[in-house]
Amino acid sequence: MKLAILGSGFISRFYADSLVAQRRKDTIVSVYSRSEVNAKKFAEDYHVPHYTTSIKECVEHKDVDAVIIGLSNDLHLESILACAAAGKHVLCTKPLGRNAEEAWQMLQAVEKANVVGGYLEDLCYTPKFLKSLASIKSGAIGEVIWAKSRETHPGPHSDWFWDKAKSGGGAMVDLGCHCIEISRNFIGKNIRPVEVMCWADTRVHPIDAEDNAIGLVKYENGAIGQFEVSWSFRGGMDLRDEVMGTEGTIWLNNFLRTGFEMFTSGKGGDYIAEKAESNTGWLFPVGDEVNELGYNHMFTDMFDAIDKKREPAETFYDGYIVNAIIDAAYTSAKTKKWEPVQIKDWRGKFEAKANKQYTDFDENFYLIKEEVLPSGEKKIIIKNKKTGSIEIR
Ligand SMILES: NC(=O)c1ccc[n+]([C@@H]2O[C@H](COP(=O)([O-])OP(=O)(O)OC[C@H]3O[C@@H](n4cnc5c(N)ncnc54)[C@H](O)[C@@H]3O)[C@@H](O)[C@H]2O)c1
């Protein structure tokens, strides 16, 4: 695959690290940055033969098969429209739009142009996530009834994130998009998200957008997706997920405690991990950030999808649904009520029901709970199927 990258900032460099460091057959052939100095530096660092300060020139470059977008949120729509017009496959970073209306226009554009629209939701490609999802799909934890995802850190690294007009919002649109899509995968992407209840507030920074938020997303089958996001969390970047199923549980700690702990007096290297706030004392480095954040698996899926003319695991449609959920969350934060998720074109299941299967104790009773107490006594709690009375055996 011959690739163009729009942007030369933080995420574009992460993407390039994944593409170049792993000796892929895929190569970056053109890079765009509004700053010629940055475009040239990026091109030198990653051995890219062509650089430009024109989005159009980069996208239309004759060798380019697919375009990767790593620009600020306000530039996603314009860039995607340019890719669709040029008939190029397009892979866009998260969040897809600043709101669902923008994401909808992007989805329409790629579908009309018949090009692949891949949603670069890396946290749905981490090795731990992929293994968890496979276990859930094989039935290892039964039916998922609650999936919680948390992303909190001390706040982003560039001016535009903090400007609501450019970013579309605060921690919720920036970090909530990851959490929502993680929970959505665990609960089942074909289950319709129906309504959202959200608290959001600006607690610490002098900005218009929220720097802290918690939300509940209710799915049609009764499952709950919970997101917790913050731009004021101190101590690094906390990425954790918890999934509760009828037959089991999954806990994931993706970043702050990966099993790698190090103490240093401060001599030596500076960089520890994304958003780490300290480089002395006890530290929690991440072995291979590019891999542990999912970038390698994500690009493999995206390029395979383009080659094989199939959909990637994360598509523009997913990005649109995530934006629709976030829009409902913003409305709920204002009204303090459950707010419906407005979806123009639902492509999943209709009327998904909870899969309630009670365990029989015998033909007359359901088993509610069985437990051995410290005394060794075994308690069995049962419910009479006819009368509804609860009894103990
Ligand atoms: N895990 C992830 O998937 C992840 C992580 C970080 C950022 N992101 C996303 O990547 C995108 C970029 O974020 P970043 O962290 O790289 O930010 P950044 O500020 O480091 O880079 C932004 C890029 O956009 C360019 N840009 C900004 N304003 C511009 C303008 N007006 N005209 C032309 N170019 C402009 C900058 O020059 C730079 O190349 C955002 O959508 C962000 O949400 C995704």
Short mmCIF file of C-alpha atoms and ligand atoms in Angstrom, two decimals:
data_model
loop_
_atom_site.label_atom_id
_atom_site.label_comp_id
_atom_site.label_asym_id
_atom_site.label_seq_id
_atom_site.Cartn_x
_atom_site.Cartn_y
_atom_site.Cartn_z
CA MET A 1 0.00 0.00 0.00
CA LYS A 2 1.31 3.46 -0.87
CA LEU A 3 0.23 5.99 1.71
CA ALA A 4 -0.11 9.70 2.24
CA ILE A 5 -0.23 11.20 5.73
CA LEU A 6 -2.01 14.47 6.39
CA GLY A 7 -0.41 16.03 9.46
CA SER A 8 3.02 15.92 11.01
CA GLY A 9 2.12 16.21 14.68
CA PHE A 10 1.79 13.80 17.58
CA ILE A 11 -0.49 11.14 16.12
CA SER A 12 1.00 11.28 12.62
CA ARG A 13 4.37 10.44 14.14
CA PHE A 14 2.89 7.55 16.14
CA TYR A 15 1.31 6.25 12.93
CA ALA A 16 4.57 6.62 11.02
CA ASP A 17 6.44 4.84 13.83
CA SER A 18 4.08 1.92 13.42
CA LEU A 19 4.38 1.94 9.63
CA VAL A 20 8.12 2.44 9.31
CA ALA A 21 9.56 0.71 12.38
CA GLN A 22 7.94 -2.62 11.61
CA ARG A 23 9.52 -2.99 8.13
CA ARG A 24 6.14 -3.15 6.46
CA LYS A 25 5.77 -3.46 2.74
CA ASP A 26 3.46 -0.44 3.00
CA THR A 27 5.27 2.86 2.50
CA ILE A 28 4.53 6.52 3.11
CA VAL A 29 5.01 8.32 -0.20
CA SER A 30 3.76 11.80 0.65
CA VAL A 31 3.23 13.93 3.75
CA TYR A 32 1.27 17.15 4.20
CA SER A 33 1.85 19.77 6.86
CA ARG A 34 0.78 23.43 6.87
CA SER A 35 4.34 24.17 7.93
CA GLU A 36 6.97 23.43 5.28
CA VAL A 37 9.62 23.05 7.97
CA ASN A 38 7.56 20.37 9.73
CA ALA A 39 6.65 18.61 6.48
CA LYS A 40 10.33 18.46 5.48
CA LYS A 41 11.44 17.26 8.92
CA PHE A 42 8.77 14.53 8.93
CA ALA A 43 9.79 13.49 5.42
CA GLU A 44 13.43 13.24 6.49
CA ASP A 45 12.68 11.37 9.71
CA TYR A 46 10.53 8.76 7.98
CA HIS A 47 12.22 8.66 4.54
CA VAL A 48 9.16 10.03 2.73
CA PRO A 49 10.04 11.03 -0.87
CA HIS A 50 7.47 13.82 -1.23
CA TYR A 51 6.26 16.56 1.10
CA THR A 52 3.89 19.46 0.56
CA THR A 53 1.91 22.24 2.24
CA SER A 54 -1.14 21.50 0.08
CA ILE A 55 -3.72 18.90 1.20
CA LYS A 56 -4.97 18.60 -2.38
CA GLU A 57 -1.51 17.94 -3.80
CA CYS A 58 -0.80 15.31 -1.15
CA VAL A 59 -4.10 13.48 -1.62
CA GLU A 60 -3.94 13.61 -5.41
CA HIS A 61 -0.31 12.44 -5.59
CA LYS A 62 -0.32 9.82 -8.35
CA ASP A 63 1.33 7.08 -6.28
CA VAL A 64 -1.03 7.35 -3.31
CA ASP A 65 -3.53 4.51 -2.74
CA ALA A 66 -4.77 5.48 0.71
CA VAL A 67 -4.65 8.60 2.86
CA ILE A 68 -4.16 8.63 6.64
CA ILE A 69 -5.59 11.67 8.41
CA GLY A 70 -3.79 12.88 11.54
CA LEU A 71 -4.99 16.49 11.54
CA SER A 72 -6.88 18.45 14.21
CA ASN A 73 -10.60 17.59 14.49
CA ASP A 74 -11.78 20.68 12.57
CA LEU A 75 -9.90 19.50 9.47
CA HIS A 76 -11.23 15.93 9.24
CA LEU A 77 -14.28 16.73 7.12
CA GLU A 78 -12.45 18.91 4.59
CA SER A 79 -9.67 16.32 4.24
CA ILE A 80 -12.07 13.40 3.83
CA LEU A 81 -14.03 15.25 1.17
CA ALA A 82 -10.74 15.84 -0.68
CA CYS A 83 -9.90 12.11 -0.50
CA ALA A 84 -13.36 11.07 -1.69
CA ALA A 85 -13.15 13.54 -4.58
CA ALA A 86 -9.79 12.04 -5.58
CA GLY A 87 -11.14 8.47 -5.25
CA LYS A 88 -8.59 7.57 -2.56
CA HIS A 89 -9.22 5.22 0.38
CA VAL A 90 -9.18 7.17 3.60
CA LEU A 91 -8.25 6.22 7.16
CA CYS A 92 -9.16 8.89 9.69
CA THR A 93 -8.06 9.24 13.29
CA LYS A 94 -10.56 9.60 16.11
CA PRO A 95 -12.97 11.30 16.75
CA LEU A 96 -14.32 11.01 13.24
CA GLY A 97 -16.31 14.26 13.44
CA ARG A 98 -16.72 17.05 15.94
CA ASN A 99 -20.35 15.92 15.97
CA ALA A 100 -22.58 13.33 14.28
CA GLU A 101 -23.61 15.67 11.48
CA GLU A 102 -20.00 16.04 10.34
CA ALA A 103 -19.39 12.30 10.69
CA TRP A 104 -22.52 11.60 8.64
CA GLN A 105 -21.23 13.80 5.80
CA MET A 106 -17.92 11.91 5.89
CA LEU A 107 -19.69 8.55 5.78
CA GLN A 108 -21.83 9.67 2.86
CA ALA A 109 -18.78 10.96 0.99
CA VAL A 110 -16.80 7.68 1.19
CA GLU A 111 -19.80 5.51 0.40
CA LYS A 112 -20.65 7.62 -2.63
CA ALA A 113 -17.04 7.55 -3.84
CA ASN A 114 -16.89 3.78 -3.20
CA VAL A 115 -13.65 4.03 -1.25
CA VAL A 116 -12.84 2.42 2.11
CA GLY A 117 -13.44 4.67 5.12
CA GLY A 118 -11.43 3.22 7.99
CA TYR A 119 -11.87 4.62 11.50
CA LEU A 120 -8.50 4.64 13.25
CA GLU A 121 -9.75 3.64 16.70
CA ASP A 122 -6.48 2.16 17.92
CA LEU A 123 -7.74 1.18 21.36
CA CYS A 124 -10.02 -1.37 19.71
CA TYR A 125 -6.90 -3.09 18.33
CA THR A 126 -4.64 -3.43 21.37
CA PRO A 127 -3.43 -6.99 21.94
CA LYS A 128 -5.34 -7.10 25.25
CA PHE A 129 -8.51 -5.77 23.66
CA LEU A 130 -8.37 -8.23 20.74
CA LYS A 131 -7.89 -11.18 23.08
CA SER A 132 -10.73 -9.97 25.35
CA LEU A 133 -13.07 -9.48 22.42
CA ALA A 134 -12.28 -12.96 21.08
CA SER A 135 -13.01 -14.44 24.53
CA ILE A 136 -16.30 -12.56 24.75
CA LYS A 137 -17.30 -13.69 21.26
CA SER A 138 -16.53 -17.31 22.17
CA GLY A 139 -18.94 -16.97 25.11
CA ALA A 140 -16.29 -17.09 27.86
CA ILE A 141 -18.02 -14.50 30.04
CA GLY A 142 -21.58 -15.10 28.90
CA GLU A 143 -23.76 -12.16 27.99
CA VAL A 144 -22.15 -8.78 28.63
CA ILE A 145 -24.39 -6.70 30.85
CA TRP A 146 -22.02 -3.88 31.78
CA ALA A 147 -18.85 -2.59 30.11
CA LYS A 148 -16.92 0.26 31.66
CA SER A 149 -14.04 2.08 30.02
CA ARG A 150 -11.93 4.83 31.49
CA GLU A 151 -9.43 7.21 29.88
CA THR A 152 -8.04 9.95 32.05
CA HIS A 153 -4.86 12.01 31.77
CA PRO A 154 -3.59 15.50 32.65
CA GLY A 155 -4.81 17.05 29.37
CA PRO A 156 -3.75 17.21 25.72
CA HIS A 157 -0.57 18.62 24.25
CA SER A 158 -1.76 21.15 21.60
CA ASP A 159 -3.68 24.43 21.67
CA TRP A 160 -6.51 23.41 19.31
CA PHE A 161 -7.73 20.58 21.64
CA TRP A 162 -8.62 23.23 24.26
CA ASP A 163 -10.55 25.38 21.76
CA LYS A 164 -14.09 24.03 21.63
CA ALA A 165 -14.79 25.41 18.15
CA LYS A 166 -11.85 23.47 16.71
CA SER A 167 -12.10 20.29 18.77
CA GLY A 168 -15.88 19.98 19.05
CA GLY A 169 -15.71 19.62 22.84
CA GLY A 170 -13.49 18.61 25.72
CA ALA A 171 -12.54 15.31 27.34
CA MET A 172 -15.78 13.72 26.23
CA VAL A 173 -15.27 14.05 22.50
CA ASP A 174 -11.49 13.55 22.80
CA LEU A 175 -11.35 10.57 25.16
CA GLY A 176 -14.97 9.47 25.43
CA CYS A 177 -14.89 8.42 21.78
CA HIS A 178 -12.37 5.68 22.69
CA CYS A 179 -14.31 4.51 25.75
CA ILE A 180 -17.63 4.42 23.93
CA GLU A 181 -16.29 2.34 21.07
CA ILE A 182 -14.54 -0.06 23.45
CA SER A 183 -17.79 -0.69 25.38
CA ARG A 184 -19.76 -0.89 22.16
CA ASN A 185 -17.50 -3.67 20.88
CA PHE A 186 -17.78 -5.62 24.13
CA ILE A 187 -21.56 -5.27 24.27
CA GLY A 188 -21.95 -5.98 20.54
CA LYS A 189 -21.76 -3.47 17.71
CA ASN A 190 -25.03 -4.73 16.28
CA ILE A 191 -26.90 -3.79 19.47
CA ARG A 192 -28.46 -0.37 19.16
CA PRO A 193 -27.40 2.31 21.65
CA VAL A 194 -30.69 3.89 22.67
CA GLU A 195 -30.11 6.58 25.28
CA VAL A 196 -27.45 8.35 27.30
CA MET A 197 -27.26 9.90 30.77
CA CYS A 198 -24.25 12.09 31.38
CA TRP A 199 -22.58 14.38 33.90
CA ALA A 200 -19.95 16.74 32.52
CA ASP A 201 -18.26 19.72 34.15
CA THR A 202 -15.33 22.09 33.75
CA ARG A 203 -13.61 21.57 37.08
CA VAL A 204 -10.01 22.67 36.66
CA HIS A 205 -9.10 24.50 33.44
CA PRO A 206 -10.12 27.96 32.12
CA ILE A 207 -11.88 26.53 29.05
CA ASP A 208 -15.42 26.43 27.64
CA ALA A 209 -15.49 22.65 27.20
CA GLU A 210 -15.72 19.97 29.92
CA ASP A 211 -12.55 18.63 31.46
CA ASN A 212 -14.31 15.82 33.34
CA ALA A 213 -17.29 13.63 32.46
CA ILE A 214 -19.01 10.36 33.28
CA GLY A 215 -21.72 8.83 31.12
CA LEU A 216 -23.98 5.81 30.88
CA VAL A 217 -24.99 4.50 27.47
CA LYS A 218 -28.03 2.23 27.52
CA TYR A 219 -28.25 -0.42 24.80
CA GLU A 220 -31.43 -1.95 23.46
CA ASN A 221 -30.76 -5.34 25.07
CA GLY A 222 -30.46 -3.69 28.51
CA ALA A 223 -26.64 -3.63 28.59
CA ILE A 224 -24.93 -0.54 29.98
CA GLY A 225 -21.77 1.04 28.62
CA GLN A 226 -20.07 3.40 31.06
CA PHE A 227 -17.41 5.96 30.20
CA GLU A 228 -15.21 7.94 32.56
CA VAL A 229 -13.00 10.65 31.11
CA SER A 230 -10.81 13.42 32.46
CA TRP A 231 -8.32 16.01 31.34
CA SER A 232 -7.33 16.75 34.93
CA PHE A 233 -6.27 13.33 36.20
CA ARG A 234 -2.78 13.49 37.74
CA GLY A 235 -0.21 10.73 37.44
CA GLY A 236 -0.07 9.78 33.77
CA MET A 237 -2.54 8.19 31.39
CA ASP A 238 -5.00 5.76 32.92
CA LEU A 239 -6.59 3.41 30.40
CA ARG A 240 -8.73 0.75 32.07
CA ASP A 241 -11.66 -1.39 31.06
CA GLU A 242 -13.96 -3.66 33.05
CA VAL A 243 -16.45 -6.02 31.52
CA MET A 244 -19.08 -7.85 33.52
CA GLY A 245 -20.78 -10.82 31.91
CA THR A 246 -23.28 -13.35 33.20
CA GLU A 247 -20.54 -16.01 33.23
CA GLY A 248 -17.40 -14.03 33.90
CA THR A 249 -15.43 -10.83 34.20
CA ILE A 250 -12.59 -9.09 32.37
CA TRP A 251 -10.38 -6.35 33.83
CA LEU A 252 -7.85 -4.64 31.60
CA ASN A 253 -5.18 -2.16 32.60
CA ASN A 254 -3.70 -0.98 29.33
CA PHE A 255 -1.19 1.63 30.30
CA LEU A 256 -0.47 2.72 33.85
CA ARG A 257 0.15 -0.78 35.22
CA THR A 258 1.28 -3.11 32.49
CA GLY A 259 3.57 -5.19 34.71
CA PHE A 260 6.63 -2.99 34.00
CA GLU A 261 7.77 -0.95 36.99
CA MET A 262 11.05 0.94 37.20
CA PHE A 263 12.78 3.19 39.74
CA THR A 264 15.22 5.87 38.66
CA SER A 265 16.97 8.68 40.52
CA GLY A 266 16.53 10.75 37.35
CA LYS A 267 19.77 10.11 35.48
CA GLY A 268 19.35 9.00 31.90
CA GLY A 269 16.49 9.18 29.41
CA ASP A 270 13.56 11.57 29.54
CA TYR A 271 10.64 9.97 27.73
CA ILE A 272 8.77 7.34 29.73
CA ALA A 273 5.32 6.93 28.12
CA GLU A 274 2.55 9.10 26.67
CA LYS A 275 1.36 11.70 29.20
CA ALA A 276 3.67 10.40 31.94
CA GLU A 277 4.03 13.27 34.41
CA SER A 278 7.34 12.26 35.94
CA ASN A 279 10.63 10.75 34.88
CA THR A 280 12.05 10.09 38.33
CA GLY A 281 11.14 7.81 41.20
CA TRP A 282 8.97 4.80 40.61
CA LEU A 283 7.77 4.82 37.02
CA PHE A 284 5.43 2.72 34.91
CA PRO A 285 6.90 2.62 31.39
CA VAL A 286 5.18 0.88 28.51
CA GLY A 287 7.24 -1.71 26.63
CA ASP A 288 6.27 -0.94 23.05
CA GLU A 289 3.74 1.86 23.00
CA VAL A 290 3.02 1.60 19.31
CA ASN A 291 2.04 -2.03 19.72
CA GLU A 292 0.40 -1.78 23.13
CA LEU A 293 -1.76 1.10 21.89
CA GLY A 294 -2.94 -1.02 18.99
CA TYR A 295 -1.44 0.86 16.03
CA ASN A 296 0.25 -2.18 14.45
CA HIS A 297 -2.82 -4.41 14.48
CA MET A 298 -4.98 -1.50 13.41
CA PHE A 299 -3.00 -0.76 10.26
CA THR A 300 -2.73 -4.45 9.39
CA ASP A 301 -6.52 -4.75 9.52
CA MET A 302 -7.02 -1.52 7.54
CA PHE A 303 -4.64 -2.48 4.72
CA ASP A 304 -5.89 -6.07 4.57
CA ALA A 305 -9.42 -4.72 4.31
CA ILE A 306 -8.47 -2.51 1.37
CA ASP A 307 -6.59 -5.36 -0.35
CA LYS A 308 -9.37 -7.88 0.17
CA LYS A 309 -12.19 -5.43 -0.54
CA ARG A 310 -13.81 -6.06 2.83
CA GLU A 311 -14.70 -3.71 5.66
CA PRO A 312 -12.12 -3.10 8.38
CA ALA A 313 -13.17 -3.89 11.96
CA GLU A 314 -13.58 -0.14 12.61
CA THR A 315 -15.35 1.84 9.91
CA PHE A 316 -16.63 5.35 9.32
CA TYR A 317 -20.07 3.99 10.24
CA ASP A 318 -18.68 3.11 13.70
CA GLY A 319 -17.17 6.59 13.94
CA TYR A 320 -20.57 8.05 13.09
CA ILE A 321 -22.36 5.97 15.77
CA VAL A 322 -19.78 7.06 18.35
CA ASN A 323 -20.36 10.71 17.41
CA ALA A 324 -24.12 10.20 17.70
CA ILE A 325 -23.68 8.80 21.24
CA ILE A 326 -21.42 11.72 22.19
CA ASP A 327 -23.97 14.22 20.87
CA ALA A 328 -26.62 12.62 23.10
CA ALA A 329 -24.19 12.78 26.04
CA TYR A 330 -23.68 16.53 25.53
CA THR A 331 -27.44 17.05 25.43
CA SER A 332 -27.91 14.95 28.59
CA ALA A 333 -25.19 16.88 30.43
CA LYS A 334 -27.29 20.00 29.83
CA THR A 335 -30.80 18.61 30.45
CA LYS A 336 -29.72 16.21 33.23
CA LYS A 337 -32.04 13.61 31.69
CA TRP A 338 -31.67 10.40 29.66
CA GLU A 339 -31.43 11.59 26.06
CA PRO A 340 -32.08 9.48 22.94
CA VAL A 341 -29.25 8.60 20.56
CA GLN A 342 -30.31 9.97 17.18
CA ILE A 343 -29.15 7.60 14.41
CA LYS A 344 -30.07 8.38 10.81
CA ASP A 345 -29.47 4.88 9.44
CA TRP A 346 -29.28 2.03 11.98
CA ARG A 347 -27.56 -0.97 10.37
CA GLY A 348 -27.55 -3.41 13.29
CA LYS A 349 -30.19 -5.61 14.93
CA PHE A 350 -33.70 -4.38 15.59
CA GLU A 351 -35.45 -5.08 18.89
CA ALA A 352 -32.49 -6.85 20.49
CA LYS A 353 -33.67 -8.51 23.70
CA ALA A 354 -31.80 -9.44 26.84
CA ASN A 355 -30.93 -13.11 26.73
CA LYS A 356 -32.33 -14.01 30.16
CA GLN A 357 -31.74 -17.67 30.92
CA TYR A 358 -32.42 -18.75 34.50
CA THR A 359 -30.75 -21.81 35.94
CA ASP A 360 -33.12 -24.58 37.03
CA PHE A 361 -32.64 -26.02 40.52
CA ASP A 362 -35.23 -28.66 39.69
CA GLU A 363 -38.49 -28.65 37.78
CA ASN A 364 -40.24 -26.47 40.41
CA PHE A 365 -37.46 -24.06 41.41
CA TYR A 366 -34.91 -21.71 39.88
CA LEU A 367 -31.47 -21.53 41.47
CA ILE A 368 -30.64 -17.99 42.60
CA LYS A 369 -27.37 -18.49 44.49
CA GLU A 370 -25.21 -21.21 45.96
CA GLU A 371 -22.45 -20.43 48.46
CA VAL A 372 -20.20 -22.22 50.93
CA LEU A 373 -19.81 -20.18 54.13
CA PRO A 374 -16.66 -19.98 56.30
CA SER A 375 -18.28 -22.54 58.63
CA GLY A 376 -18.38 -25.00 55.74
CA GLU A 377 -22.16 -24.82 55.59
CA LYS A 378 -23.55 -24.75 52.05
CA LYS A 379 -26.44 -22.40 51.38
CA ILE A 380 -28.67 -22.75 48.37
CA ILE A 381 -31.15 -19.98 47.61
CA ILE A 382 -33.99 -20.89 45.27
CA LYS A 383 -37.16 -19.39 43.84
CA ASN A 384 -40.47 -21.19 43.41
CA LYS A 385 -41.38 -20.96 39.71
CA LYS A 386 -45.12 -20.86 40.44
CA THR A 387 -45.49 -18.82 43.65
CA GLY A 388 -42.36 -16.66 43.32
CA SER A 389 -41.43 -17.32 46.96
CA ILE A 390 -37.73 -17.30 47.85
CA GLU A 391 -36.48 -20.20 49.95
CA ILE A 392 -33.24 -21.50 51.35
CA ARG A 393 -32.13 -25.16 51.34
N1 LIG B 1 -5.00 7.48 20.08
C1 LIG B 1 -5.35 8.19 19.05
O1 LIG B 1 -5.96 7.65 18.15
C2 LIG B 1 -5.05 9.65 19.00
C3 LIG B 1 -4.11 10.20 19.88
C4 LIG B 1 -3.84 11.57 19.77
C5 LIG B 1 -4.50 12.34 18.83
N2 LIG B 1 -5.43 11.76 18.01
C6 LIG B 1 -6.17 12.55 17.01
O2 LIG B 1 -5.27 12.94 15.98
C7 LIG B 1 -5.62 14.22 15.49
C8 LIG B 1 -4.40 15.14 15.63
O3 LIG B 1 -4.00 15.17 16.99
P1 LIG B 1 -2.46 15.31 17.41
O4 LIG B 1 -2.37 14.81 18.79
O5 LIG B 1 -1.58 14.75 16.38
O6 LIG B 1 -2.34 16.89 17.42
P2 LIG B 1 -1.08 17.77 17.04
O7 LIG B 1 -1.43 19.14 17.46
O8 LIG B 1 0.18 17.15 17.56
O9 LIG B 1 -1.04 17.67 15.45
C9 LIG B 1 -2.07 18.25 14.71
C10 LIG B 1 -1.68 18.38 13.25
O10 LIG B 1 -2.70 19.17 12.62
C11 LIG B 1 -2.09 20.32 12.02
N3 LIG B 1 -2.99 21.47 12.11
C12 LIG B 1 -3.56 21.98 13.23
N4 LIG B 1 -4.30 23.07 12.88
C13 LIG B 1 -4.18 23.24 11.55
C14 LIG B 1 -4.69 24.17 10.60
N5 LIG B 1 -5.49 25.16 10.98
N6 LIG B 1 -4.36 24.02 9.31
C15 LIG B 1 -3.57 23.00 8.90
N7 LIG B 1 -3.04 22.10 9.75
C16 LIG B 1 -3.34 22.20 11.05
C17 LIG B 1 -0.81 20.54 12.81
O11 LIG B 1 0.10 21.29 12.05
C18 LIG B 1 -0.36 19.10 13.05
O12 LIG B 1 0.27 18.59 11.91
C19 LIG B 1 -6.83 14.66 16.29
O13 LIG B 1 -8.00 14.36 15.60
C20 LIG B 1 -6.74 13.83 17.57
O14 LIG B 1 -7.99 13.61 18.19
C21 LIG B 1 -5.68 10.42 18.05
#
